[in-house]
Tab-separated table of C-alpha atoms and ligand atoms in Angstrom:
chain	number	residue	atom	x	y	z
W	1	MET	CA	98.390	96.369	116.253
W	2	THR	CA	99.648	95.020	119.862
W	3	VAL	CA	100.549	96.597	122.805
W	4	GLU	CA	103.771	95.022	123.865
W	5	LYS	CA	104.647	93.911	127.423
W	6	GLN	CA	107.766	95.696	126.665
W	7	LYS	CA	108.020	99.547	127.920
W	8	ALA	CA	110.185	102.092	127.096
W	9	HIS	CA	111.998	104.185	129.833
W	10	LEU	CA	112.436	107.801	129.730
W	11	ILE	CA	114.711	109.475	132.550
W	12	LEU	CA	113.527	112.750	133.166
W	13	PRO	CA	115.519	115.406	135.182
W	14	GLY	CA	115.755	114.346	138.850
W	15	ASP	CA	116.131	110.845	137.836
W	16	LYS	CA	112.502	109.740	137.494
W	17	ASP	CA	111.843	106.990	135.361
W	18	VAL	CA	108.714	106.892	133.617
W	19	GLN	CA	107.500	103.829	131.706
W	20	LEU	CA	105.857	104.306	128.453
W	21	ASP	CA	104.174	101.578	126.412
W	22	VAL	CA	105.307	100.244	123.023
W	23	ILE	CA	102.922	99.889	120.229
W	24	THR	CA	103.873	97.467	117.718
W	25	ASP	CA	101.961	98.096	114.364
W	26	ASN	CA	100.899	95.176	111.907
W	27	MET	CA	103.993	95.824	109.931
W	28	GLY	CA	106.334	95.341	113.241
W	29	ASN	CA	106.924	99.262	113.446
W	30	ASN	CA	107.323	100.331	117.113
W	31	SER	CA	105.985	103.584	118.731
W	32	ILE	CA	106.058	104.927	122.048
W	33	ASP	CA	102.755	105.913	123.497
W	34	ILE	CA	103.091	109.362	125.099
W	35	GLU	CA	99.136	110.119	125.464
W	36	ARG	CA	99.551	110.254	129.342
W	37	LEU	CA	103.134	111.903	129.497
W	38	ARG	CA	101.845	115.468	130.437
W	39	ALA	CA	99.109	114.287	132.448
W	40	ASN	CA	101.531	112.310	134.331
W	41	THR	CA	104.906	114.237	134.266
W	42	GLY	CA	103.927	117.918	133.271
W	43	TYR	CA	106.257	117.316	130.238
W	44	ILE	CA	105.282	117.438	126.735
W	45	THR	CA	107.298	116.457	123.444
W	46	TYR	CA	108.710	118.845	120.961
W	47	ASP	CA	108.570	117.491	117.258
W	48	PRO	CA	108.605	120.545	114.457
W	49	GLY	CA	106.897	119.282	111.382
W	50	PHE	CA	105.414	116.408	113.383
W	51	ALA	CA	108.079	114.184	111.872
W	52	ASN	CA	108.328	111.724	114.773
W	53	THR	CA	104.661	111.730	115.651
W	54	GLY	CA	102.260	109.407	114.729
W	55	SER	CA	98.971	111.107	115.154
W	56	CYS	CA	96.468	108.236	114.820
W	57	LEU	CA	95.782	104.566	114.280
W	58	SER	CA	95.242	104.146	110.547
W	59	SER	CA	94.352	101.191	108.285
W	60	ILE	CA	94.051	103.202	104.956
W	61	CYS	CA	97.435	103.269	103.387
W	62	TYR	CA	100.958	101.856	104.241
W	63	ILE	CA	104.435	103.480	103.256
W	64	ASP	CA	107.909	102.088	103.880
W	65	GLY	CA	109.852	105.034	103.314
W	66	GLU	CA	113.216	103.109	103.369
W	67	LYS	CA	112.000	100.362	100.750
W	68	GLY	CA	109.814	102.549	98.599
W	69	ILE	CA	106.956	100.604	99.262
W	70	LEU	CA	103.429	102.322	99.057
W	71	ARG	CA	100.173	100.244	99.550
W	72	TYR	CA	96.286	101.164	99.770
W	73	ARG	CA	94.469	99.105	102.309
W	74	GLY	CA	97.194	96.211	101.368
W	75	TYR	CA	97.418	96.480	97.815
W	76	ASP	CA	100.346	97.532	96.007
W	77	ILE	CA	100.212	100.872	93.968
W	78	GLU	CA	101.659	99.333	90.974
W	79	ASP	CA	99.225	96.464	91.284
W	80	LEU	CA	96.381	98.689	91.650
W	81	VAL	CA	97.536	101.006	88.714
W	82	GLU	CA	97.923	98.003	86.381
W	83	ASN	CA	94.564	96.439	87.105
W	84	CYS	CA	92.251	98.932	88.482
W	85	ASP	CA	90.509	102.031	87.240
W	86	PHE	CA	90.301	105.236	89.386
W	87	ILE	CA	86.611	104.640	90.610
W	88	GLU	CA	87.465	101.019	91.836
W	89	VAL	CA	90.308	102.563	93.843
W	90	ALA	CA	88.189	105.017	95.199
W	91	HIS	CA	85.788	102.521	96.221
W	92	LEU	CA	88.708	100.736	97.840
W	93	LEU	CA	89.675	103.831	99.837
W	94	VAL	CA	86.483	104.997	100.742
W	95	LYS	CA	84.635	101.714	101.458
W	96	GLY	CA	87.646	99.580	102.295
W	97	VAL	CA	87.151	97.094	99.841
W	98	LEU	CA	87.778	96.904	95.729
W	99	PRO	CA	83.964	96.561	94.230
W	100	ASN	CA	83.067	93.678	92.251
W	101	ALA	CA	81.724	94.282	88.752
W	102	SER	CA	78.242	94.983	89.801
W	103	GLU	CA	79.164	96.942	92.428
W	104	ARG	CA	81.779	99.080	90.341
W	105	LYS	CA	78.632	99.773	87.845
W	106	ASN	CA	76.386	100.799	90.560
W	107	TYR	CA	79.163	103.090	92.013
W	108	GLN	CA	79.892	104.502	88.746
W	109	MET	CA	75.962	105.175	88.102
W	110	LEU	CA	75.535	106.442	91.633
W	111	LEU	CA	78.601	109.113	91.024
W	112	ASN	CA	77.407	110.260	87.721
W	113	LYS	CA	73.822	110.815	89.453
W	114	HIS	CA	75.381	113.359	91.735
W	115	SER	CA	77.777	114.799	89.440
W	116	MET	CA	75.855	118.143	88.609
W	117	LEU	CA	76.498	121.312	90.300
W	118	HIS	CA	73.724	123.346	91.952
W	119	TYR	CA	72.864	125.917	89.039
W	120	ASN	CA	73.359	128.852	91.403
W	121	MET	CA	76.758	127.713	91.919
W	122	GLN	CA	77.599	128.526	88.293
W	123	ASN	CA	77.311	132.056	89.126
W	124	PHE	CA	80.175	131.965	91.585
W	125	PHE	CA	82.817	130.633	88.889
W	126	ARG	CA	81.556	133.886	86.678
W	127	SER	CA	82.551	136.304	89.495
W	128	TYR	CA	86.325	135.315	89.901
W	129	PRO	CA	88.757	137.082	87.726
W	130	GLN	CA	89.857	135.110	84.498
W	131	ASP	CA	93.480	134.767	85.832
W	132	ALA	CA	92.522	133.304	89.413
W	133	HIS	CA	94.446	130.489	90.340
W	134	PRO	CA	92.130	127.395	90.020
W	135	MET	CA	93.235	126.193	93.481
W	136	SER	CA	91.815	129.299	95.277
W	137	ILE	CA	88.474	128.768	93.282
W	138	LEU	CA	88.415	124.881	94.007
W	139	ALA	CA	88.956	125.564	97.923
W	140	SER	CA	85.910	128.013	97.907
W	141	MET	CA	83.754	126.024	95.627
W	142	VAL	CA	84.534	122.939	97.842
W	143	ALA	CA	83.580	125.013	101.076
W	144	SER	CA	80.547	126.320	99.311
W	145	LEU	CA	79.142	122.712	98.810
W	146	SER	CA	78.080	122.659	102.355
W	147	ALA	CA	75.777	125.916	101.821
W	148	PHE	CA	74.289	123.978	98.630
W	149	TYR	CA	74.091	120.496	100.194
W	150	PRO	CA	73.537	120.765	104.027
W	151	GLU	CA	72.320	117.708	104.773
W	152	MET	CA	74.721	116.758	107.345
W	153	GLU	CA	74.391	119.998	108.773
W	154	GLU	CA	70.435	120.021	108.735
W	155	ARG	CA	69.656	116.507	109.497
W	156	ASP	CA	71.197	113.355	111.321
W	157	PRO	CA	74.756	113.573	109.931
W	158	GLU	CA	75.114	109.645	110.452
W	159	GLU	CA	72.241	109.164	107.876
W	160	ASN	CA	73.640	111.540	105.473
W	161	ILE	CA	77.423	110.687	105.369
W	162	ASP	CA	77.053	108.106	102.383
W	163	LEU	CA	75.220	110.813	100.135
W	164	THR	CA	77.706	113.669	101.391
W	165	VAL	CA	80.750	111.436	100.545
W	166	THR	CA	79.260	110.467	97.284
W	167	ARG	CA	78.573	114.244	96.378
W	168	MET	CA	82.004	115.189	97.351
W	169	LEU	CA	83.836	112.649	95.269
W	170	SER	CA	81.503	113.221	92.371
W	171	LYS	CA	81.112	116.943	92.219
W	172	MET	CA	85.085	117.469	92.666
W	173	ARG	CA	85.533	116.675	88.979
W	174	THR	CA	82.672	119.076	87.891
W	175	ILE	CA	84.113	121.730	89.866
W	176	ALA	CA	87.544	121.207	88.370
W	177	ALA	CA	86.354	121.166	84.913
W	178	PHE	CA	84.127	124.400	85.316
W	179	ILE	CA	87.054	126.311	86.712
W	180	TYR	CA	89.174	125.679	83.517
W	181	ARG	CA	86.064	126.434	81.316
W	182	GLN	CA	85.441	129.863	82.888
W	183	ALA	CA	89.078	130.663	82.823
W	184	ASN	CA	88.872	129.968	79.103
W	185	GLY	CA	85.723	132.039	78.280
W	186	LEU	CA	84.132	128.697	77.439
W	187	GLN	CA	80.380	127.726	78.224
W	188	PHE	CA	79.984	124.999	80.990
W	189	VAL	CA	79.611	121.385	79.600
W	190	ASP	CA	77.392	119.381	81.946
W	191	PRO	CA	78.590	115.550	82.680
W	192	ARG	CA	77.009	112.659	80.855
W	193	TRP	CA	75.562	109.620	82.335
W	194	GLU	CA	77.024	107.261	79.764
W	195	TYR	CA	80.584	108.140	80.703
W	196	MET	CA	82.821	106.757	83.441
W	197	TYR	CA	84.547	109.096	85.921
W	198	CYS	CA	87.584	110.243	83.823
W	199	GLU	CA	85.887	110.072	80.243
W	200	ASN	CA	83.418	112.534	81.995
W	201	PHE	CA	86.258	114.809	83.383
W	202	LEU	CA	87.566	114.901	80.056
W	203	ASN	CA	84.652	115.675	78.098
W	204	MET	CA	83.675	118.385	80.526
W	205	MET	CA	86.933	120.044	80.252
W	206	PHE	CA	87.671	119.590	76.682
W	207	TYR	CA	84.335	119.539	74.647
W	208	THR	CA	83.110	122.265	72.441
W	209	PRO	CA	79.997	122.198	70.095
W	210	VAL	CA	82.489	122.608	67.098
W	211	ASN	CA	85.280	120.436	67.946
W	212	ASN	CA	83.251	116.861	67.806
W	213	TYR	CA	85.324	116.018	70.985
W	214	HIS	CA	85.389	112.231	72.164
W	215	PRO	CA	87.700	111.614	75.330
W	216	ASN	CA	90.887	109.653	73.960
W	217	PRO	CA	90.760	106.124	75.486
W	218	VAL	CA	94.524	106.461	75.687
W	219	HIS	CA	94.259	109.751	77.795
W	220	VAL	CA	91.553	108.098	79.803
W	221	ASP	CA	93.636	105.166	80.783
W	222	LEU	CA	96.504	107.608	81.547
W	223	LEU	CA	94.173	109.691	83.700
W	224	ASN	CA	92.843	106.959	85.614
W	225	LYS	CA	96.549	105.553	86.467
W	226	LEU	CA	97.490	109.464	87.505
W	227	LEU	CA	94.590	109.938	89.533
W	228	ILE	CA	95.314	106.503	91.393
W	229	LEU	CA	99.050	107.310	92.060
W	230	HIS	CA	97.632	110.470	93.739
W	231	GLY	CA	94.759	108.622	95.692
W	232	ASP	CA	96.413	108.440	99.222
W	233	HIS	CA	99.478	109.050	101.065
W	234	GLU	CA	98.574	108.529	104.757
W	235	GLN	CA	99.288	111.385	107.134
W	236	ASN	CA	100.773	113.991	104.813
W	237	CYS	CA	100.185	117.957	105.107
W	238	SER	CA	96.704	117.934	103.370
W	239	THR	CA	95.541	114.646	104.628
W	240	SER	CA	96.341	115.914	108.457
W	241	ALA	CA	94.552	119.304	107.455
W	242	VAL	CA	91.669	117.348	106.480
W	243	ARG	CA	91.808	115.387	109.771
W	244	LEU	CA	92.604	118.194	112.033
W	245	VAL	CA	89.543	120.374	110.548
W	246	GLY	CA	87.292	117.166	110.814
W	247	SER	CA	88.387	116.499	114.308
W	248	SER	CA	86.357	119.772	115.429
W	249	GLU	CA	83.626	117.755	113.845
W	250	ALA	CA	83.404	120.258	110.832
W	251	ASN	CA	81.424	118.741	107.870
W	252	LEU	CA	83.008	116.798	105.057
W	253	TYR	CA	83.085	119.470	102.524
W	254	ALA	CA	84.567	122.162	104.913
W	255	SER	CA	87.247	119.558	106.013
W	256	VAL	CA	88.109	118.806	102.331
W	257	ALA	CA	88.421	122.587	101.609
W	258	ALA	CA	91.229	122.695	104.161
W	259	GLY	CA	92.891	119.841	102.414
W	260	VAL	CA	92.717	121.585	99.216
W	261	CYS	CA	94.389	124.782	100.902
W	262	ALA	CA	97.083	122.817	102.411
W	263	LEU	CA	97.575	120.873	98.928
W	264	TRP	CA	98.154	124.094	97.040
W	265	GLY	CA	101.560	124.883	98.530
W	266	PRO	CA	105.039	124.137	96.433
W	267	LYS	CA	106.342	121.989	98.992
W	268	HIS	CA	103.210	119.770	98.701
W	269	GLY	CA	101.025	119.366	95.824
W	270	GLY	CA	101.902	122.664	94.181
W	271	ALA	CA	105.239	120.986	93.310
W	272	ASN	CA	103.714	119.703	90.137
W	273	GLN	CA	103.233	123.300	88.947
W	274	ALA	CA	106.441	124.437	90.163
W	275	VAL	CA	108.319	121.418	88.335
W	276	MET	CA	106.453	122.376	85.180
W	277	ALA	CA	107.698	125.948	85.665
W	278	MET	CA	111.240	124.958	86.381
W	279	LEU	CA	111.391	122.687	83.245
W	280	LYS	CA	110.078	125.099	80.682
W	281	ASN	CA	112.372	127.986	82.222
W	282	ILE	CA	115.311	125.470	81.718
W	283	VAL	CA	114.153	124.757	78.186
W	284	ASP	CA	113.140	128.172	77.010
W	285	ASN	CA	116.312	129.872	78.242
W	286	ASP	CA	118.597	126.983	77.230
W	287	ILE	CA	119.801	126.851	80.849
W	288	PRO	CA	122.536	123.963	81.427
W	289	VAL	CA	121.329	121.358	83.739
W	290	ASP	CA	124.490	121.599	85.851
W	291	ASP	CA	123.930	125.178	86.736
W	292	VAL	CA	120.366	124.008	87.974
W	293	ILE	CA	121.542	121.222	90.129
W	294	GLU	CA	124.310	123.632	91.673
W	295	LYS	CA	121.736	126.562	92.144
W	296	ALA	CA	119.431	123.872	94.103
W	297	LYS	CA	122.455	122.936	96.394
W	298	ARG	CA	123.393	126.524	97.312
W	299	LYS	CA	121.671	127.901	100.713
W	300	ASP	CA	122.005	131.334	99.709
W	301	ASN	CA	118.701	131.115	97.535
W	302	PRO	CA	115.406	129.653	98.130
W	303	PHE	CA	115.827	127.623	94.987
W	304	VAL	CA	115.218	123.839	95.586
W	305	LEU	CA	114.845	121.193	92.771
W	306	SER	CA	111.221	120.715	92.710
W	307	GLY	CA	110.070	117.519	92.688
W	308	PHE	CA	112.922	116.017	94.422
W	309	GLY	CA	112.982	115.037	98.208
W	310	HIS	CA	110.195	113.509	100.620
W	311	ARG	CA	109.634	113.646	104.274
W	312	VAL	CA	109.156	109.851	104.355
W	313	TYR	CA	111.048	108.303	101.242
W	314	LYS	CA	114.677	107.929	101.549
W	315	THR	CA	114.754	106.098	98.262
W	316	PHE	CA	112.592	106.242	94.687
W	317	ASP	CA	108.981	107.488	95.634
W	318	PRO	CA	107.206	104.270	93.768
W	319	ARG	CA	104.954	106.900	92.332
W	320	ALA	CA	107.467	108.704	90.558
W	321	LYS	CA	109.073	105.375	89.182
W	322	ILE	CA	105.615	104.442	87.622
W	323	ALA	CA	104.875	108.134	86.479
W	324	LYS	CA	108.465	107.979	84.453
W	325	LYS	CA	107.768	104.493	83.006
W	326	MET	CA	104.231	106.231	81.690
W	327	ASN	CA	105.840	109.134	80.146
W	328	LEU	CA	108.419	106.770	78.028
W	329	THR	CA	105.661	104.509	77.186
W	330	MET	CA	103.617	107.350	75.638
W	331	LEU	CA	106.375	109.018	73.855
W	332	ASN	CA	107.322	105.607	72.355
W	333	ALA	CA	104.039	105.029	71.367
W	334	GLU	CA	103.701	108.235	69.725
W	335	HIS	CA	107.394	107.862	68.127
W	336	ARG	CA	108.265	111.247	69.188
W	337	GLU	CA	110.456	113.188	71.842
W	338	ASP	CA	109.804	115.591	74.551
W	339	LYS	CA	112.426	118.352	75.230
W	340	LEU	CA	110.861	118.775	78.973
W	341	LEU	CA	111.164	114.968	79.601
W	342	GLU	CA	114.378	115.103	78.271
W	343	VAL	CA	115.507	117.719	80.667
W	344	ALA	CA	113.726	116.007	83.565
W	345	LEU	CA	115.782	112.917	82.682
W	346	LYS	CA	118.970	114.765	82.829
W	347	LEU	CA	118.256	116.476	86.048
W	348	GLU	CA	117.546	113.257	87.329
W	349	GLU	CA	120.712	111.426	86.306
W	350	LYS	CA	122.606	114.609	87.424
W	351	ALA	CA	121.234	114.543	91.041
W	352	LEU	CA	121.165	110.868	91.748
W	353	THR	CA	125.169	110.954	91.235
W	354	ASP	CA	125.705	114.073	93.000
W	355	ASP	CA	127.136	113.933	96.631
W	356	TYR	CA	124.732	116.491	98.013
W	357	PHE	CA	121.715	114.728	96.900
W	358	ILE	CA	122.949	111.048	97.612
W	359	GLU	CA	123.906	112.116	101.222
W	360	ARG	CA	120.549	113.620	101.637
W	361	HIS	CA	118.571	110.926	100.365
W	362	LEU	CA	116.680	112.996	97.773
W	363	TYR	CA	115.074	111.323	94.974
W	364	PRO	CA	112.411	111.975	92.461
W	365	ASN	CA	109.060	112.357	94.184
W	366	ILE	CA	105.364	112.111	92.345
W	367	ASP	CA	105.292	115.661	91.189
W	368	PHE	CA	108.688	115.107	89.094
W	369	TYR	CA	107.018	113.350	86.291
W	370	THR	CA	103.459	113.604	86.540
W	371	GLY	CA	103.461	117.433	85.329
W	372	ILE	CA	104.661	116.366	82.082
W	373	MET	CA	102.107	113.534	81.688
W	374	PHE	CA	99.341	116.282	82.427
W	375	HIS	CA	101.047	118.651	79.916
W	376	MET	CA	101.158	116.278	77.240
W	377	MET	CA	97.584	115.428	77.797
W	378	GLY	CA	96.756	119.001	77.054
W	379	PHE	CA	96.290	120.359	80.539
W	380	PRO	CA	97.602	123.904	81.524
W	381	GLN	CA	100.197	124.146	84.069
W	382	GLN	CA	97.646	125.810	86.543
W	383	MET	CA	95.303	123.108	86.484
W	384	PHE	CA	97.898	120.395	87.669
W	385	THR	CA	97.556	120.941	91.481
W	386	VAL	CA	93.874	120.675	90.997
W	387	LEU	CA	94.286	117.222	89.276
W	388	PHE	CA	96.359	116.206	92.314
W	389	ALA	CA	93.521	117.262	94.443
W	390	MET	CA	90.935	115.083	92.173
W	391	GLY	CA	93.037	112.218	92.725
W	392	ARG	CA	93.661	112.885	96.641
W	393	THR	CA	89.733	113.296	97.329
W	394	PRO	CA	88.916	109.592	97.956
W	395	GLY	CA	91.862	109.470	100.295
W	396	TRP	CA	91.048	112.642	101.859
W	397	ILE	CA	87.466	111.286	102.528
W	398	ALA	CA	88.868	108.052	103.658
W	399	HIS	CA	90.766	109.818	106.441
W	400	TRP	CA	88.033	112.099	107.234
W	401	LEU	CA	85.574	108.700	107.554
W	402	GLU	CA	88.147	107.000	109.613
W	403	TRP	CA	88.652	109.611	112.129
W	404	ARG	CA	84.762	109.817	112.549
W	405	HIS	CA	84.587	106.454	113.359
W	406	ASP	CA	87.503	106.133	115.602
W	407	ILE	CA	86.941	105.646	119.326
W	408	HIS	CA	90.249	106.727	120.357
W	409	GLN	CA	90.103	110.295	118.488
W	410	LYS	CA	90.144	113.639	119.881
W	411	LEU	CA	89.976	117.136	118.955
W	412	GLY	CA	93.234	117.883	117.115
W	413	ARG	CA	95.179	120.174	119.379
W	414	PRO	CA	99.092	120.263	119.467
W	415	ARG	CA	100.778	122.082	122.399
W	416	GLN	CA	103.822	124.571	121.718
W	417	VAL	CA	107.069	125.271	123.377
W	418	TYR	CA	106.459	128.994	124.174
W	419	VAL	CA	109.369	131.436	123.559
W	420	GLY	CA	107.807	134.575	123.359
W	421	PRO	CA	108.134	137.669	126.234
W	422	MET	CA	107.423	137.052	129.956
W	423	GLU	CA	104.706	138.883	131.399
W	424	ARG	CA	104.655	142.622	131.174
W	425	LYS	CA	102.253	145.547	131.471
W	426	VAL	CA	100.896	147.722	128.657
W	427	VAL	CA	102.516	151.514	128.419
W	428	PRO	CA	100.098	154.266	128.033
W	429	LEU	CA	99.974	155.197	124.489
W	430	ASP	CA	101.501	158.663	124.999
W	431	GLN	CA	104.475	157.041	126.882
W	432	ARG	CA	105.368	154.463	124.228
W	433	PRO	CA	108.957	155.110	122.644
J	1	CMC	N1	116.547	120.459	96.301
J	1	CMC	C1	117.407	120.680	97.132
J	1	CMC	N2	117.716	120.538	98.559
J	1	CMC	C2	116.639	119.796	98.984
J	1	CMC	C3	115.702	119.513	98.399
J	1	CMC	C4	115.338	119.614	96.937
J	1	CMC	N3	114.348	119.346	96.519
J	1	CMC	N4	114.877	118.866	99.255
J	1	CMC	C5	115.429	118.712	100.408
J	1	CMC	N5	116.656	119.327	100.390
J	1	CMC	C6	117.713	119.470	101.515
J	1	CMC	C7	117.175	120.426	102.350
J	1	CMC	O1	117.649	122.029	102.184
J	1	CMC	C8	117.986	120.278	103.762
J	1	CMC	O2	119.548	120.279	103.498
J	1	CMC	P1	120.439	120.439	104.950
J	1	CMC	O3	120.287	119.300	105.505
J	1	CMC	O4	121.771	120.802	104.109
J	1	CMC	O5	119.554	121.792	105.660
J	1	CMC	C9	117.625	118.602	103.461
J	1	CMC	O6	117.704	118.043	102.090
J	1	CMC	C10	116.686	117.970	104.191
J	1	CMC	O7	115.537	118.493	103.671
J	1	CMC	P2	114.153	119.155	104.453
J	1	CMC	O8	113.738	120.205	103.753
J	1	CMC	O9	114.809	119.189	105.929
J	1	CMC	O10	113.388	117.657	104.356
J	1	CMC	P3	111.876	117.687	104.712
J	1	CMC	O11	111.499	116.230	104.972
J	1	CMC	O12	111.303	118.756	105.755
J	1	CMC	O13	111.243	118.224	103.172
J	1	CMC	C11	110.311	118.271	101.144
J	1	CMC	C12	110.801	117.388	102.313
J	1	CMC	C13	109.262	117.598	100.185
J	1	CMC	C14	109.436	119.656	101.697
J	1	CMC	C15	111.677	118.820	100.235
J	1	CMC	O14	112.394	117.889	99.843
J	1	CMC	C16	111.299	119.794	99.330
J	1	CMC	O15	111.213	121.102	99.391
J	1	CMC	N6	111.292	119.371	98.215
J	1	CMC	C17	111.081	120.017	96.819
J	1	CMC	C18	109.328	120.360	96.879
J	1	CMC	C19	108.494	119.314	96.408
J	1	CMC	O16	109.005	118.545	95.268
J	1	CMC	N7	107.558	118.851	97.061
J	1	CMC	C20	106.713	117.483	96.684
J	1	CMC	C21	106.783	116.453	97.675
J	1	CMC	S1	106.070	115.100	97.305
J	1	CMC	C22	104.420	115.181	96.731
J	1	CMC	C23	103.516	115.749	98.081
J	1	CMC	O17	103.902	115.513	99.215
J	1	CMC	O18	102.790	116.682	97.811
């Protein structure tokens, strides 16, 4: 990053010329530094949804939304999906480097060592209604980790960061699996030391004493790839929530719980569940794809084409391309067809040739094809966003750590443009209209 000699000039009412530093990032993108704008001029900026606001300097993830590029710490997403497993990518995101073979093995063993949940936490799962949404349980369980593993609160936080990070990353899959088991009236299955991260998760989800379950290597590989695709995505809604909560110096578990809540919504990670609901509705009710496209374009109803559009990508989301290819490869390998995928492909084809979608640069995003994969692997629809959260956990952790070690960081606290009433007096209760 360089702070260019070159300045941006802002002319304020009264012809006041304000000079602002131009910062150029490592990829040549320019930004205007407004950190001292209010202090020097009394003005603030207005930017709904922070669409034009760089909230931090970050070296974790790079996106070029015009070219459809996504890189974690400089590595292209496709390269990572092809050549690494989720543990390697988690190591890359959290620690900044890809592990060598022995580091990977040690990391795997360390994660397994910390994969159990405190026995008393199991009672919490049992208290939820059977049909509770998994994301509500996930958020509370992640926040509850700070009660059961309070090292960062009780002792020197710096000394306990590594342990807390490891616990967070590892226990996420155990919590996720236990949520599913509880909802289905199944006994909890403990993690096993000999399994890798994804195998362990699948075993905790699907093993029963009478089904002789062994994680299917094809599914293990697919899950690794899908979790890598979700690993990080710079300052998205949930990551910004993690950073904002972390900026108050709240502990990692509390910050990640905020990320889980932010992810839940259908405009963000909840879109994978919404896509599946949409596709199933189309298939079950034999709805013509053209009708769905037309409905998504109309502004007289809240319906949108779930899994389409993105704040940053104005072309194909590279993750959607990879997930689509994975779907097709899996079906070809199994020599079968899938109605949901068939409808998804038709929707994509129609949308990409429709002026409404072309003019607005709306392309399939990650959530358009991942749900179909999760479905084919046996995950129920309500668990899809939990799987997204599992994949995003190393990214959330990396951003929380980056904030913690960033000397420029401050408490996150945006301003507002006030449009409420002017000062007024309280009318006594008996005189109010
Ligand atoms: N279907 C129909 N119209 C859409 C869609 C869609 N999926 N997405 C955007 N538009 C329209 C929108 O109505 C607006 O139209 P107009 O200019 O006429 O008012 C225009 O496109 C621009 O959209 P926007 O909502 O202002 O753009 P944004 O950057 O604020 O929103 C988005 C991005 C992802 C929230 C939005 O595209 C959307 O709601 N998509 C569907 C939900 C979804 O798939 N979310 C997952 C996002 S990727 C994974 C993740 O981050 O979790």
